[in-house]
Amino acid sequence: MSALGVADARTRLDADLAASVRRTSLVRQVFYVVVLLVALTGQVWGAHEALALPLLFAIPAVAALELGGIVVLSNADTRRRLGERAVVSRALSAAIAVGAVSFNWLAHDDKLLAGFFAGMSALGYLVWLMHTENQRRDRLRAIGALPPTTPAYELAGHWLRHPLLTLRAKSLAKISPELGLYGSLDAARAQQRQEQRTKAIAKVLHRKIRAAVDPTTADIATATYDLDAIADRLAAQPDYDGLTDLIARDLHPARLLHTDEDLVGQLEAAQATAAAAVADAKAATARADDGAAQLREEQDRRTQVEAELQAVMERAEAEALRRADAADRAETLATLMQQQHEARDAAEAETARLSELVEQLQSDLTAAQACYATAETAVAVAEAKTAVTKPAGKRQPSAAERIAKAVARSPKATDATIAARLDLSEATVKRHRRRQAVDSVSTPDGQQATGSVPLLHAA
């Protein structure tokens, strides 16, 4: 059948399945209505007879009981769609359903009729439960949380004859549903052959590598190499002609027609050849052992050389680090020396500037002292004129005169002592003493500081 025919057949099957699902849904709804009416009839009948309830009250009451299990189960199904387990809702739904079934069974005296109504209640609940579980499995299968359905394998032809192969095919069909029945079986056989081939290649590779080196290296190589790639390369370059010639030589008619004597001679020749081959093999083994010993010695020598080279490289790295550190320190010292020279130059410049400033301040001080002396002279002259113009009388001495007299009496007295003695402030005493000192410096004969006193006495 062509691919187009298979696609058309699958399309028709999908259409038939969709129509069947719609018919089943319609039949199920009708079934639910019928079962609900029958169970509700039994509930109302039992409530009216056993509990003596009015029909107008019994119908909604038992309807709530009958539908309670379905409603709670629907709520549990909704919560399970959201990923929850909804254990309490499912348990409550089952308890309500059991209560409805028990009420139908206990409310009727006729047990046959009671069993019929109770069975209808249980049947409706169980069918609804199966329907919700089927929908849940379909949703899980659609989102990949549940494995797809597997092909129907034959009991005798598959499960009984090849149980392991069939189980492997079923697992592959779950992973790849598009394989189908026979495709999954073929894939299982191919996987089984590949495992056998990989196992054989790993065994041969391990033996070859172990003969050259040590078993641990052989284990590492076997676990590291891609055995599937090796198998693919072996399959890509087979020598079928050589294998055919090898089998054909054994099946040649001339070889089959030899007599016993010929066979004995051939056997002896074969034995001699085998003995020579064994000797050659022993010699080759000895040479291989020598080569392996030399190889191990070479490996040891290389290991030693690599260790020495590593030590030399480490020393070179340490020397390079030391030189780099020394260069950094030298650069740091050069920077510090340059900064020191710059600081010394700046200090010399600042010293020169301060010297100039001191000289300027000294000149300013000299000028100020001269101005102060001139002002004192003017004040003294003004006081003398005032004293001449005033009428004669007894004049009170000024603070400067009192301080000058006190200093003359006690040259070593402190400012505080003179201030306490003259009832003046210490600041006033300091100011007049400093002025007198300036006058004594500016006037060599010392007459300017106390010039006012002789003038007053003369007046």
XYZ file of C-alpha atoms in Angstrom, residues 50-267:
218
model
C -39.453 4.934 55.163
C -39.170 8.523 56.388
C -42.765 9.618 55.691
C -41.555 12.740 53.888
C -43.896 14.659 51.587
C -43.131 14.227 47.919
C -42.550 17.954 47.369
C -39.841 17.888 50.023
C -38.458 14.418 49.284
C -37.765 15.075 45.587
C -35.243 17.971 46.013
C -33.722 16.393 49.129
C -32.931 13.003 47.575
C -31.997 14.664 44.270
C -29.330 16.622 46.137
C -28.105 13.380 47.718
C -28.124 11.534 44.391
C -26.337 14.303 42.492
C -23.971 15.226 45.335
C -21.478 12.509 44.524
C -21.375 13.490 40.824
C -20.973 17.208 41.651
C -18.165 16.643 44.151
C -16.474 14.213 41.738
C -16.635 16.853 38.985
C -15.026 19.346 41.351
C -12.285 16.828 42.153
C -11.713 16.251 38.434
C -11.347 20.015 37.902
C -8.787 20.285 40.698
C -6.880 17.310 39.302
C -6.719 19.057 35.937
C -4.915 21.874 37.741
C -2.322 19.429 39.038
C -3.735 18.750 42.512
C -4.539 15.298 43.918
C -7.949 16.304 45.361
C -7.959 13.364 47.779
C -10.557 14.904 50.103
C -12.962 15.707 47.255
C -12.708 12.198 45.823
C -13.187 10.612 49.246
C -16.220 12.825 49.932
C -17.681 11.962 46.521
C -17.263 8.247 47.194
C -18.828 8.647 50.652
C -21.862 10.456 49.192
C -22.264 7.754 46.534
C -22.051 5.016 49.175
C -24.643 6.881 51.250
C -27.023 7.118 48.273
C -26.609 3.409 47.470
C -27.090 2.473 51.133
C -30.210 4.625 51.413
C -31.741 2.928 48.346
C -30.920 -0.458 49.842
C -32.230 0.271 53.344
C -35.303 2.350 52.427
C -37.176 -0.493 50.665
C -38.580 -3.565 52.330
C -38.519 -5.516 49.077
C -34.814 -6.337 48.805
C -35.064 -7.187 45.116
C -36.449 -3.739 44.416
C -33.952 -2.221 46.861
C -31.082 -3.978 45.089
C -32.311 -2.712 41.718
C -32.451 0.922 42.847
C -29.160 0.664 44.758
C -27.491 -0.934 41.734
C -28.707 1.850 39.454
C -27.275 4.474 41.851
C -23.940 2.661 41.989
C -23.923 2.075 38.219
C -24.475 5.755 37.405
C -21.699 6.863 39.767
C -19.223 4.230 38.522
C -19.870 5.036 34.856
C -19.327 8.734 35.550
C -16.133 7.877 37.456
C -14.856 5.794 34.517
C -15.673 8.605 32.100
C -13.761 11.231 34.135
C -10.777 8.909 34.508
C -10.750 8.262 30.759
C -10.760 12.003 30.077
C -7.966 12.496 32.603
C -5.790 9.839 30.948
C -6.432 11.420 27.543
C -5.293 14.808 28.864
C -2.185 13.335 30.469
C -1.348 11.466 27.276
C -1.865 14.640 25.218
C 0.605 16.659 27.337
C 3.136 13.825 27.470
C 2.626 12.961 31.153
C 1.338 9.469 30.263
C 2.870 7.062 27.733
C 0.939 6.509 24.497
C -0.876 3.285 23.805
C 1.283 0.449 22.475
C 0.502 -1.967 19.622
C -1.346 -5.198 20.359
C 1.367 -7.863 20.191
C 0.399 -11.483 19.588
C 0.286 -13.753 22.594
C 1.764 -16.871 20.990
C 3.822 -15.338 18.202
C 5.373 -12.550 20.259
C 4.938 -12.776 24.035
C 5.451 -16.543 24.369
C 8.154 -17.029 21.687
C 10.138 -13.811 22.203
C 9.143 -12.266 25.552
C 12.270 -10.112 26.015
C 12.221 -8.907 22.419
C 8.509 -8.064 22.669
C 9.038 -6.191 25.932
C 11.843 -4.176 24.305
C 9.613 -3.459 21.286
C 6.836 -2.257 23.601
C 9.237 0.142 25.321
C 10.399 1.487 21.953
C 6.781 1.905 20.834
C 6.105 4.025 23.925
C 9.040 6.259 23.049
C 8.249 6.438 19.311
C 4.561 5.671 18.641
C 5.071 6.109 14.894
C 7.009 2.812 14.743
C 3.858 0.733 14.976
C 3.680 -3.012 15.588
C 6.264 -4.444 13.186
C 8.386 -1.312 13.157
C 8.868 -1.573 16.916
C 9.800 -5.264 16.572
C 12.352 -4.446 13.854
C 13.764 -1.620 15.959
C 14.031 -3.968 18.950
C 15.915 -6.559 16.850
C 18.252 -3.873 15.496
C 18.896 -2.564 18.994
C 19.584 -6.084 20.245
C 22.055 -6.744 17.406
C 23.732 -3.405 18.049
C 24.173 -4.238 21.731
C 25.696 -7.619 20.865
C 28.011 -6.021 18.312
C 29.043 -3.277 20.727
C 29.733 -5.836 23.439
C 31.922 -7.902 21.091
C 33.829 -4.824 19.872
C 34.377 -3.680 23.458
C 35.745 -7.107 24.374
C 38.174 -7.181 21.443
C 39.244 -3.562 21.998
C 39.845 -4.207 25.682
C 41.965 -7.273 24.901
C 44.047 -5.426 22.284
C 44.714 -2.395 24.482
C 45.436 -4.516 27.548
C 48.056 -6.434 25.572
C 49.838 -3.148 24.806
C 49.443 -1.285 28.111
C 47.764 -2.039 31.461
C 44.186 -3.173 32.263
C 43.236 0.198 33.811
C 44.132 2.038 30.614
C 42.171 -0.559 28.658
C 39.122 0.055 30.848
C 39.458 3.829 30.351
C 39.797 3.446 26.586
C 36.798 1.124 26.384
C 34.690 3.604 28.354
C 35.982 6.608 26.379
C 35.855 5.462 22.752
C 32.588 5.579 20.840
C 32.004 1.900 20.141
C 29.056 2.660 17.867
C 31.319 4.767 15.649
C 33.833 1.907 15.512
C 31.039 -0.500 14.560
C 29.844 1.865 11.826
C 33.356 2.126 10.378
C 33.783 -1.649 10.462
C 30.473 -2.054 8.653
C 31.530 0.564 6.094
C 34.740 -1.255 5.092
C 34.147 -5.037 5.278
C 36.249 -7.562 3.326
C 33.515 -9.866 2.105
C 35.724 -11.265 -0.685
C 38.361 -12.417 1.767
C 35.786 -14.057 4.022
C 34.199 -15.772 1.006
C 37.579 -17.122 -0.171
C 38.312 -18.392 3.324
C 35.110 -20.435 3.369
C 35.449 -21.488 -0.278
C 38.884 -23.008 0.323
C 37.435 -25.336 2.930
C 34.569 -26.342 0.601
C 36.683 -26.903 -2.539
C 35.894 -30.322 -4.254
C 39.566 -31.252 -4.664
C 40.015 -30.924 -0.947
C 36.944 -33.011 -0.272
C 38.186 -35.904 -2.585
C 41.538 -36.484 -0.828
C 42.261 -39.969 0.609
C 43.082 -40.693 4.210
C 46.804 -40.728 3.451
C 46.544 -37.335 1.854
C 44.569 -36.125 4.793
C 47.202 -37.512 7.181
C 49.941 -35.793 5.206
C 48.000 -32.589 5.136
C 47.396 -32.944 8.851
